[in-house]
Amino acid sequence: MQYIVVTGGVVSGLGKGTIVSSLSYLLKNSGLNVTDIKIDPYLNFDAGTMSPYQHGEVFVLDDGGEVDLDLGNYERFLDTNLTFKNSITTGKVYKRVIEKERKGDYLGSTVQIIPHITDEIKHEIEDAADGYDIALIEVGGTVGDIESMPFLEALRQMRSMPKNQMIFGHVTLVPEIGDEQKTKPTQHGIRDLRSIGIQPDMLFCRSTNPLSKSAKEKISLFTDVAESEIISAYDVMNAYFVPKLLMDQGILDFIKGRFSIKGHELKYTLDEFTKNLENPKERVKIAIVGKYIEMKDAYISHREAFSHVTGNTGIGVDIKWVDSDKLKNGTDSIKDVDGILVPGGFGYRGVEGMIIAERYARENNVPYLGICLGFQVAVIEISRNLLHLEGANSTEFDKNTKYPVIDLLPEQEGIKDMGGTMRLGSKEIDIKEGTFAHGLYGADKIYERHRHRYEVNPKYISKLNEAGVVFSGTDKEGVRMEIMEFLGRKDYIATQFHAELKSRPMNPSKVHINLVKSALEYQKAKLKL
Ligand code: GLN
């Protein structure tokens, strides 16, 4: 089995995920069967219970796994659907070891970090990598953290197992003071890595400008990594430029050489796409109205979906981040935009502002896309203002509302545990013929990902229909509302599912394309007036 392990040093947030994704893209497009594994050294079992403020978006896989947003990056670059196995956390590993201990699997022994935890880590990595030519493993956190020690030890042990071929890559920071690139932090970082028995084979140096010849020579001298394997990963405008950056420095030749891979020419497919990202022919301004906006990564899959639209249409998207709570003081901040997106979210704070944004879009014919909570606020707003159900709400926000137009999913009744218990993952959606959504998707059935506990209360469906709402997509049974349209408008659509999670560079989310194209039409019409 062939593995590429990527660790990080000096500071967090160096974009290890982008490096791993880009390498994966290059290998997969060379005709190799590639998978990506993320190691997250925290004690949570999964990412589902963590705040988007701390770790950004919770990504959801087809199988319902709630995982770190890096798995979203891997899926987009690999154009594949990963599984919950591809995410390994300390919580998962410890839970399994303790379950085994209780069952009596280790009867008679003292259960210890080495070998029991490290063996379990190795087992989980092998299980996720099974059936692939190459597995890339990203180790979250920074080398030197106590949390990641057992994982690094397990990976070190794997290197000496004859059945494995491994390459260790390390992402490091080369800060610049004036016009001098400083290599000391990298020297220290790599000393840490060597002290736990890992000598890196390749380095990815993150810097503002391309790495200078002298910095490269110095790093090579101190770390024993050949200059040809020191890759300058300097700042570029967008992650989709990184594969070419790595490719141009010969990274594939090195990997193929080390793994004795013959042939496998790369088919690079991102030329046209990155050209459009660099030079969009037109531009629209879209407001993302949410409550986690200080943490832009909380909406990363939407940002990515818009990049995919730009890459394919040449229409650039300038995102305007709007704090939904502030809309209670007036709608000025959304008056200059060409389209409005209300994304998912949890809890009441910010919801009244999202309702104001949706109402503004509905009443002023501004293109609108509602996703999950953005779908639910549309139903609440229309119930209040068109059906005159005063105080209509979701029971998530007002348990005693007289008009619970959004209510708990029946199967959620009685659920007490918060972890992994929502309606999660890929589900079939049936689209009604003759509707706008049917034309947009060009299909009777689609599969999209979910993450919610609440839904449209079936009792209010016929009333909502009278007000002009068309539920054009439902679940298989026809009882769960999945897509909503309004009065034949082609620039207004909302979905209970998370369309952004399945958006891919070469196959962008249909509703995001629709929002951007409608926004351009809206902008042109506005200019004519
Ligand atoms: N809070 C809502 C629910 O649980 C919406 C969830 C979401 O936007 N992901 O149904």
Coordinates of C-alpha atoms and ligand atoms in Angstrom, one line a residue:
M1 CA 0.0 0.0 0.0
Q2 CA 1.2 3.5 -0.8
Y3 CA 0.6 6.4 1.5
I4 CA 1.4 10.1 1.4
V5 CA 1.3 11.6 4.9
V6 CA 1.0 15.4 5.2
T7 CA 1.8 17.1 8.5
G8 CA 2.0 20.8 9.4
G9 CA 4.4 22.9 11.5
V10 CA 5.0 26.3 12.9
V11 CA 1.4 27.5 13.0
S12 CA -2.0 26.2 12.2
G13 CA -4.1 27.3 9.2
L14 CA -1.4 26.8 6.6
G15 CA -3.7 25.2 4.1
K16 CA -2.6 21.6 4.5
G17 CA -6.0 20.6 3.2
T18 CA -5.4 22.5 0.0
I19 CA -2.0 20.9 -0.5
V20 CA -3.5 17.4 0.1
S21 CA -6.5 18.1 -2.2
S22 CA -4.2 19.4 -4.9
L23 CA -1.9 16.4 -4.8
S24 CA -4.9 14.2 -4.9
Y25 CA -6.2 16.0 -7.9
L26 CA -2.9 15.5 -9.7
L27 CA -2.6 11.8 -8.9
K28 CA -6.3 11.0 -9.7
N29 CA -6.0 12.8 -13.0
S30 CA -3.0 10.7 -13.7
G31 CA -5.3 7.8 -13.7
L32 CA -4.6 6.5 -10.2
N33 CA -7.2 5.3 -7.8
V34 CA -6.8 7.8 -4.9
T35 CA -8.5 8.4 -1.6
D36 CA -8.0 11.0 1.2
I37 CA -8.1 10.5 4.9
K38 CA -8.3 13.3 7.5
I39 CA -7.0 12.8 11.0
D40 CA -8.5 15.2 13.6
P41 CA -6.8 14.8 16.9
Y42 CA -9.7 16.1 19.0
L43 CA -11.9 14.1 21.5
N44 CA -15.2 14.8 19.8
F45 CA -16.4 11.6 18.0
D46 CA -17.2 13.7 15.0
A47 CA -17.5 17.3 13.9
G48 CA -21.3 17.5 14.3
T49 CA -21.3 18.9 17.8
M50 CA -18.7 21.6 17.2
S51 CA -19.5 25.3 16.7
P52 CA -19.0 26.7 13.2
Y53 CA -17.3 29.6 15.0
Q54 CA -14.4 27.3 16.0
H55 CA -13.9 24.9 13.1
G56 CA -16.0 26.4 10.3
E57 CA -18.6 24.5 8.4
V58 CA -19.6 21.0 9.4
F59 CA -19.4 19.0 6.2
V60 CA -21.9 16.2 5.6
L61 CA -21.1 13.1 3.5
D62 CA -23.5 10.9 1.6
D63 CA -23.5 8.3 4.4
G64 CA -24.5 11.0 6.9
G65 CA -21.0 11.4 8.5
E66 CA -20.6 14.9 10.0
V67 CA -17.0 15.7 9.3
D68 CA -14.3 18.4 9.1
L69 CA -14.6 20.8 6.2
D70 CA -11.4 19.5 4.7
L71 CA -13.3 16.4 3.5
G72 CA -15.3 18.8 1.4
N73 CA -12.1 20.1 -0.2
Y74 CA -11.0 16.5 -0.9
E75 CA -14.4 15.6 -2.5
R76 CA -14.3 18.7 -4.7
F77 CA -10.7 18.0 -6.0
L78 CA -11.2 14.3 -6.3
D79 CA -14.7 14.6 -7.7
T80 CA -15.8 11.6 -5.6
N81 CA -18.0 10.8 -2.6
L82 CA -16.0 9.9 0.5
T83 CA -17.3 8.0 3.5
F84 CA -17.3 8.5 7.3
K85 CA -14.3 6.0 7.4
N86 CA -12.2 8.8 5.7
S87 CA -12.4 10.8 8.9
I88 CA -10.5 9.6 11.9
T89 CA -10.8 11.4 15.2
T90 CA -9.2 10.7 18.7
G91 CA -12.8 10.3 19.9
K92 CA -13.6 7.6 17.4
V93 CA -10.3 5.7 18.1
Y94 CA -10.7 5.8 21.9
K95 CA -14.4 4.9 21.7
R96 CA -13.6 1.7 19.7
V97 CA -10.7 0.8 22.0
I98 CA -12.8 1.1 25.1
E99 CA -15.7 -0.8 23.5
K100 CA -13.2 -3.6 22.7
E101 CA -11.9 -3.6 26.2
R102 CA -15.4 -3.9 27.6
K103 CA -16.1 -6.8 25.3
G104 CA -13.0 -8.6 26.6
D105 CA -11.0 -8.4 23.4
Y106 CA -7.8 -7.5 25.4
L107 CA -8.6 -9.8 28.3
G108 CA -5.6 -10.0 30.6
S109 CA -3.7 -7.0 29.3
T110 CA -3.2 -3.5 30.4
V111 CA -4.7 -1.3 27.7
Q112 CA -2.3 1.4 26.7
I113 CA -1.8 4.2 24.2
I114 CA 1.1 2.1 22.7
P115 CA 0.2 -0.4 21.3
H116 CA -3.6 -0.4 21.7
I117 CA -4.5 3.1 20.6
T118 CA -1.7 3.1 17.9
D119 CA -2.8 -0.3 16.6
E120 CA -6.4 0.9 16.3
I121 CA -5.2 4.0 14.4
K122 CA -3.3 1.8 12.0
H123 CA -6.3 -0.4 11.6
E124 CA -8.6 2.5 10.8
I125 CA -6.2 4.0 8.3
E126 CA -5.8 0.6 6.5
D127 CA -9.5 0.1 6.5
A128 CA -10.1 3.5 4.8
A129 CA -7.3 3.0 2.3
D130 CA -8.3 -0.5 1.4
G131 CA -8.8 -0.9 -2.4
Y132 CA -7.0 2.2 -3.5
D133 CA -3.6 2.7 -5.2
I134 CA -2.7 5.7 -3.0
A135 CA -4.1 7.1 0.2
L136 CA -3.2 10.6 1.3
I137 CA -3.4 11.2 5.0
E138 CA -3.7 14.7 6.4
V139 CA -2.8 15.0 10.1
G140 CA -4.7 17.9 11.6
G141 CA -3.1 20.3 14.1
T142 CA 0.6 21.2 14.3
V143 CA 3.5 18.9 15.0
G144 CA 4.4 19.2 18.7
D145 CA 0.7 19.2 19.9
I146 CA 0.2 16.6 22.6
E147 CA -3.1 15.6 20.9
S148 CA -1.5 14.4 17.7
M149 CA 1.3 12.4 19.2
P150 CA -0.4 8.9 19.1
F151 CA -1.2 9.5 15.4
L152 CA 2.3 10.5 14.5
E153 CA 3.7 7.5 16.4
A154 CA 1.3 5.2 14.5
L155 CA 2.4 6.7 11.2
R156 CA 6.0 6.4 12.1
Q157 CA 5.5 2.7 12.9
M158 CA 3.7 2.2 9.6
R159 CA 6.7 3.4 7.7
S160 CA 8.8 0.5 8.8
M161 CA 6.2 -2.1 7.9
P162 CA 7.5 -3.9 4.7
K163 CA 4.0 -3.9 3.1
N164 CA 3.9 -0.1 3.1
Q165 CA 5.5 2.5 0.9
M166 CA 5.3 6.0 2.5
I167 CA 6.1 9.5 1.6
F168 CA 6.1 12.1 4.4
G169 CA 5.3 15.7 3.3
H170 CA 5.4 18.6 5.7
V171 CA 3.8 22.0 5.3
T172 CA 5.7 24.9 6.9
L173 CA 5.7 28.6 7.1
V174 CA 8.4 30.9 5.7
P175 CA 7.6 34.4 7.0
E176 CA 8.9 37.4 5.3
I177 CA 10.4 40.4 7.1
G178 CA 11.0 43.2 4.7
D179 CA 12.1 41.4 1.6
E180 CA 13.9 38.6 3.5
Q181 CA 12.4 35.1 3.8
K182 CA 13.1 33.7 7.3
T183 CA 13.8 30.0 7.5
K184 CA 14.3 29.6 11.3
P185 CA 10.7 28.6 12.1
T186 CA 10.9 25.9 9.5
Q187 CA 14.2 24.6 10.9
H188 CA 12.7 24.4 14.4
G189 CA 9.5 22.8 13.1
I190 CA 11.4 20.1 11.3
R191 CA 13.6 19.5 14.4
D192 CA 10.3 18.7 16.3
L193 CA 9.2 16.3 13.6
R194 CA 12.6 14.5 13.6
S195 CA 12.6 14.2 17.4
I196 CA 9.6 11.9 17.1
G197 CA 11.3 9.9 14.5
I198 CA 9.9 11.3 11.2
Q199 CA 12.2 12.7 8.6
P200 CA 10.2 14.5 5.9
D201 CA 10.7 13.6 2.2
M202 CA 9.2 16.7 0.8
L203 CA 8.4 20.2 2.1
F204 CA 5.7 22.7 1.1
C205 CA 6.8 26.2 2.1
R206 CA 4.0 28.6 2.5
S207 CA 5.1 32.2 1.9
T208 CA 3.7 35.4 0.4
N209 CA 6.1 35.4 -2.5
P210 CA 7.9 32.5 -4.3
L211 CA 10.6 31.0 -2.2
S212 CA 14.0 32.4 -3.0
K213 CA 16.9 30.3 -4.1
S214 CA 18.9 31.1 -1.0
A215 CA 16.0 30.3 1.4
K216 CA 15.6 27.0 -0.4
E217 CA 19.3 26.2 -0.1
K218 CA 19.3 27.0 3.6
I219 CA 16.2 24.9 4.3
S220 CA 17.7 22.0 2.4
L221 CA 21.0 22.2 4.3
F222 CA 19.3 22.2 7.7
T223 CA 16.6 19.5 7.0
D224 CA 18.3 17.0 4.6
V225 CA 15.4 17.4 2.1
A226 CA 16.7 17.8 -1.4
E227 CA 16.1 21.2 -3.0
S228 CA 14.1 19.5 -5.8
E229 CA 11.6 18.3 -3.1
I230 CA 11.2 21.7 -1.5
I231 CA 8.1 23.1 -3.1
S232 CA 7.3 26.8 -2.9
A233 CA 3.6 27.0 -2.1
Y234 CA 3.3 30.8 -2.3
D235 CA 0.0 32.7 -2.1
V236 CA -2.3 32.4 -5.0
M237 CA -5.8 33.8 -5.4
N238 CA -7.7 30.6 -5.1
A239 CA -7.2 26.9 -4.1
Y240 CA -7.8 25.8 -7.7
F241 CA -4.5 27.4 -8.8
V242 CA -2.5 25.2 -6.4
P243 CA -2.4 21.9 -8.4
K244 CA -0.6 23.7 -11.3
L245 CA 1.7 25.4 -8.9
L246 CA 2.8 22.0 -7.5
M247 CA 2.8 20.3 -10.9
D248 CA 5.1 23.0 -12.4
Q249 CA 7.7 22.3 -9.7
G250 CA 7.9 18.6 -10.6
I251 CA 6.1 17.1 -7.6
L252 CA 4.5 14.3 -9.7
D253 CA 7.8 13.1 -11.0
F254 CA 9.1 12.8 -7.4
I255 CA 6.1 10.9 -6.2
K256 CA 6.0 8.6 -9.2
G257 CA 9.7 7.9 -8.8
R258 CA 9.4 7.0 -5.1
F259 CA 6.4 4.8 -5.7
S260 CA 7.8 3.3 -9.0
I261 CA 4.8 4.4 -10.9
K262 CA 5.3 4.1 -14.7
G263 CA 3.3 5.9 -17.4
H264 CA 0.2 7.6 -15.9
E265 CA 0.4 10.9 -17.8
L266 CA -1.5 13.7 -16.2
K267 CA -4.6 15.1 -17.8
Y268 CA -4.8 18.6 -16.5
T269 CA -8.4 19.9 -16.7
L270 CA -8.4 23.2 -14.9
D271 CA -7.1 25.6 -17.5
E272 CA -10.4 27.0 -18.7
F273 CA -11.7 27.0 -15.2
T274 CA -8.9 29.0 -13.6
K275 CA -8.9 31.4 -16.6
N276 CA -12.5 32.2 -15.8
L277 CA -11.7 32.6 -12.1
E278 CA -8.9 35.0 -12.9
N279 CA -10.7 37.1 -15.5
P280 CA -14.5 36.9 -15.2
K281 CA -16.3 38.6 -18.1
E282 CA -19.0 40.0 -15.8
R283 CA -19.5 40.3 -12.0
V284 CA -22.5 40.1 -9.7
K285 CA -22.7 41.0 -6.0
I286 CA -24.4 38.4 -3.8
A287 CA -25.3 38.9 -0.2
I288 CA -24.7 35.9 2.1
V289 CA -27.0 36.7 5.1
G290 CA -26.0 34.6 8.1
K291 CA -25.0 34.8 11.7
Y292 CA -21.6 33.1 11.6
I293 CA -20.2 35.6 9.1
E294 CA -17.1 36.6 11.1
M295 CA -16.0 33.0 10.5
K296 CA -16.0 32.9 6.7
D297 CA -15.2 29.2 6.7
A298 CA -18.6 28.5 8.2
Y299 CA -19.9 28.9 4.7
I300 CA -17.0 27.5 2.8
S301 CA -19.1 25.2 0.6
H302 CA -21.2 28.1 -0.6
R303 CA -18.1 30.1 -1.5
E304 CA -16.7 27.0 -3.3
A305 CA -20.0 26.5 -5.2
F306 CA -19.8 30.2 -6.4
S307 CA -16.2 29.5 -7.6
H308 CA -17.5 26.5 -9.5
V309 CA -20.2 28.7 -11.1
T310 CA -17.6 31.3 -12.0
G311 CA -15.2 28.7 -13.4
N312 CA -17.9 27.4 -15.7
T313 CA -19.8 30.6 -16.7
G314 CA -17.2 33.4 -16.4
I315 CA -19.6 35.3 -14.1
G316 CA -17.6 36.4 -11.1
V317 CA -19.3 36.5 -7.7
D318 CA -18.4 39.2 -5.2
I319 CA -19.8 38.0 -1.9
K320 CA -21.1 40.6 0.5
W321 CA -21.2 39.2 4.0
V322 CA -24.2 40.5 5.9
D323 CA -24.8 40.0 9.6
S324 CA -28.4 38.9 9.7
D325 CA -29.0 40.4 13.2
K326 CA -28.2 43.9 11.9
L327 CA -31.0 43.8 9.3
K328 CA -33.4 44.4 12.2
N329 CA -32.1 48.0 12.1
G330 CA -32.9 48.4 8.3
T331 CA -32.2 46.8 5.0
D332 CA -29.7 49.3 3.6
S333 CA -26.9 46.7 3.5
I334 CA -28.8 44.5 1.0
K335 CA -30.0 47.4 -1.2
D336 CA -26.9 47.3 -3.5
V337 CA -26.8 43.5 -4.1
D338 CA -27.9 41.5 -7.2
G339 CA -29.0 38.4 -5.3
I340 CA -29.5 37.1 -1.7
L341 CA -28.5 33.8 -0.2
V342 CA -29.7 32.7 3.2
P343 CA -27.7 29.6 4.2
G344 CA -28.2 27.0 6.9
G345 CA -28.0 27.6 10.7
F346 CA -29.2 26.7 14.1
G347 CA -30.8 28.5 17.0
Y348 CA -33.0 31.6 17.1
R349 CA -30.3 34.4 17.1
G350 CA -30.2 36.0 13.7
V351 CA -33.4 34.4 12.4
E352 CA -35.6 37.5 12.4
G353 CA -32.9 39.2 10.2
M354 CA -32.9 36.3 7.8
I355 CA -36.7 36.6 7.6
I356 CA -36.3 40.3 6.7
A357 CA -33.8 39.5 4.0
E358 CA -36.1 36.9 2.4
R359 CA -39.0 39.2 2.6
Y360 CA -37.0 42.0 0.9
A361 CA -36.0 39.5 -1.9
R362 CA -39.6 38.3 -2.3
E363 CA -41.2 41.7 -2.4
N364 CA -38.6 43.5 -4.5
N365 CA -38.0 40.7 -7.0
V366 CA -34.4 40.3 -6.0
P367 CA -33.0 36.8 -6.9
Y368 CA -33.2 34.6 -3.8
L369 CA -31.7 31.3 -2.8
G370 CA -32.6 29.7 0.6
I371 CA -30.8 26.7 1.9
C372 CA -32.1 24.6 4.8
L373 CA -32.7 27.4 7.4
G374 CA -33.0 29.7 4.4
F375 CA -35.8 27.5 3.1
Q376 CA -37.5 27.4 6.5
V377 CA -37.4 31.2 7.0
A378 CA -39.1 31.6 3.6
V379 CA -42.0 29.5 4.8
I380 CA -42.2 31.4 8.1
E381 CA -42.1 34.8 6.4
I382 CA -44.8 33.9 3.8
S383 CA -47.0 32.4 6.6
R384 CA -46.8 35.6 8.6
N385 CA -47.2 38.1 5.8
L386 CA -49.3 36.4 3.1
L387 CA -51.3 34.0 5.2
H388 CA -51.5 36.5 8.1
L389 CA -50.7 33.8 10.6
E390 CA -49.4 36.2 13.2
G391 CA -46.4 34.9 15.1
A392 CA -46.0 31.9 12.8
N393 CA -42.6 30.3 13.6
S394 CA -40.5 27.2 13.8
T395 CA -40.9 25.2 17.0
E396 CA -37.1 25.3 17.1
F397 CA -37.4 29.1 17.9
D398 CA -40.8 29.3 19.7
K399 CA -42.0 26.1 21.3
N400 CA -45.4 27.7 22.0
T401 CA -46.1 29.4 18.7
K402 CA -49.8 29.4 17.7
Y403 CA -48.8 28.5 14.1
P404 CA -45.9 26.0 14.0
V405 CA -45.4 26.1 10.3
I406 CA -42.0 24.5 10.7
D407 CA -42.0 21.7 13.2
L408 CA -39.9 18.9 14.5
L409 CA -39.6 15.9 12.1
P410 CA -41.8 13.1 13.6
E411 CA -38.9 10.7 14.0
Q412 CA -37.0 13.3 16.1
E413 CA -39.6 13.2 18.8
G414 CA -38.1 11.9 22.0
I415 CA -34.4 12.1 20.8
K416 CA -32.2 13.3 23.7
D417 CA -28.7 12.8 22.4
M418 CA -27.5 15.7 20.2
G419 CA -24.6 13.8 18.4
G420 CA -25.3 12.3 15.0
T421 CA -29.1 12.3 15.4
M422 CA -30.3 14.7 12.8
R423 CA -31.8 13.8 9.5
L424 CA -28.4 13.3 7.8
G425 CA -26.8 12.5 4.5
S426 CA -28.0 11.7 1.0
K427 CA -31.7 11.2 0.4
E428 CA -33.8 10.9 -2.8
I429 CA -35.8 13.9 -3.8
D430 CA -38.6 13.5 -6.3
I431 CA -39.1 16.6 -8.5
K432 CA -42.6 17.3 -9.9
E433 CA -42.8 17.5 -13.7
G434 CA -43.7 20.9 -15.1
T435 CA -42.2 22.8 -12.2
F436 CA -39.3 25.3 -12.5
A437 CA -37.0 22.9 -10.5
H438 CA -37.8 20.1 -12.9
G439 CA -36.4 22.2 -15.7
L440 CA -33.5 23.4 -13.7
Y441 CA -32.4 19.9 -12.7
G442 CA -33.6 18.2 -15.9
A443 CA -34.4 15.1 -13.8
D444 CA -37.3 13.4 -12.0
K445 CA -35.1 12.3 -9.1
I446 CA -32.0 13.7 -7.5
Y447 CA -29.9 12.8 -4.5
E448 CA -28.8 15.6 -2.2
R449 CA -27.4 15.8 1.4
H450 CA -29.3 16.8 4.5
R451 CA -28.6 18.0 8.0
H452 CA -31.8 19.1 9.9
R453 CA -34.3 18.3 12.6
Y454 CA -37.2 20.5 11.5
E455 CA -39.4 20.5 8.4
V456 CA -42.4 22.1 6.8
N457 CA -45.5 21.2 8.9
P458 CA -47.7 19.2 6.6
K459 CA -50.8 20.8 8.1
Y460 CA -49.9 24.2 6.4
I461 CA -49.0 22.9 3.0
S462 CA -52.4 23.6 1.3
K463 CA -52.6 27.1 2.8
L464 CA -49.1 27.8 1.6
N465 CA -50.0 26.6 -1.9
E466 CA -52.9 29.1 -1.9
A467 CA -50.4 31.9 -1.2
G468 CA -48.4 30.9 -4.3
V469 CA -45.9 28.5 -2.8
V470 CA -45.1 25.5 -4.9
F471 CA -43.4 22.6 -3.3
S472 CA -41.8 21.2 -6.4
G473 CA -39.6 18.6 -4.7
T474 CA -40.4 16.2 -1.9
D475 CA -39.0 13.0 -0.4
K476 CA -39.9 9.6 -1.9
E477 CA -43.0 9.3 0.2
G478 CA -44.2 12.8 -0.8
V479 CA -44.6 13.9 2.9
R480 CA -41.3 15.9 3.4
M481 CA -41.0 19.2 1.5
E482 CA -37.6 19.5 -0.1
I483 CA -37.8 22.3 -2.8
M484 CA -39.9 25.4 -2.7
E485 CA -40.7 27.9 -5.5
F486 CA -42.9 31.0 -5.4
L487 CA -45.5 32.2 -7.9
G488 CA -43.6 31.0 -11.0
R489 CA -40.6 33.1 -10.3
K490 CA -37.5 31.8 -11.9
D491 CA -35.1 33.7 -9.7
Y492 CA -36.5 32.5 -6.3
I493 CA -35.9 29.0 -5.1
A494 CA -35.2 27.3 -1.7
T495 CA -34.2 23.9 -0.7
Q496 CA -34.4 21.9 2.5
F497 CA -31.3 20.0 1.4
H498 CA -27.7 21.5 1.3
A499 CA -27.1 21.9 -2.5
E500 CA -23.7 23.4 -1.8
L501 CA -22.3 20.2 -0.4
K502 CA -22.4 18.3 -3.7
S503 CA -21.3 21.2 -5.9
R504 CA -18.1 20.2 -7.9
P505 CA -15.8 22.2 -10.1
M506 CA -17.0 20.6 -13.2
N507 CA -20.6 20.1 -12.0
P508 CA -21.7 23.2 -10.0
S509 CA -24.8 23.2 -7.9
K510 CA -27.8 24.0 -10.1
V511 CA -29.4 26.4 -7.7
H512 CA -26.2 28.3 -7.2
I513 CA -25.9 28.7 -11.0
N514 CA -29.5 29.8 -11.1
L515 CA -28.9 32.5 -8.4
V516 CA -25.8 33.9 -10.2
K517 CA -27.4 33.9 -13.6
S518 CA -30.6 35.5 -12.2
A519 CA -28.4 38.1 -10.4
L520 CA -26.8 39.0 -13.7
E521 CA -30.2 39.5 -15.4
Y522 CA -31.4 41.5 -12.4
Q523 CA -28.3 43.7 -12.5
K524 CA -28.7 44.4 -16.3
A525 CA -32.4 45.2 -15.9
K526 CA -31.6 47.6 -13.0
L527 CA -29.0 49.4 -15.2
K528 CA -31.6 49.9 -18.0
L529 CA -34.0 51.6 -15.6
Ligands
GLN1 N1 -32.1 24.5 12.4 C1 -32.8 24.0 11.2 C2 -33.1 22.5 11.5 O1 -32.6 21.8 12.3 C3 -32.0 24.1 10.0 C4 -30.8 23.3 9.9 C5 -29.8 23.8 8.8 O2 -29.9 24.9 8.3 N2 -28.8 23.0 8.6 O3 -34.0 22.0 10.8

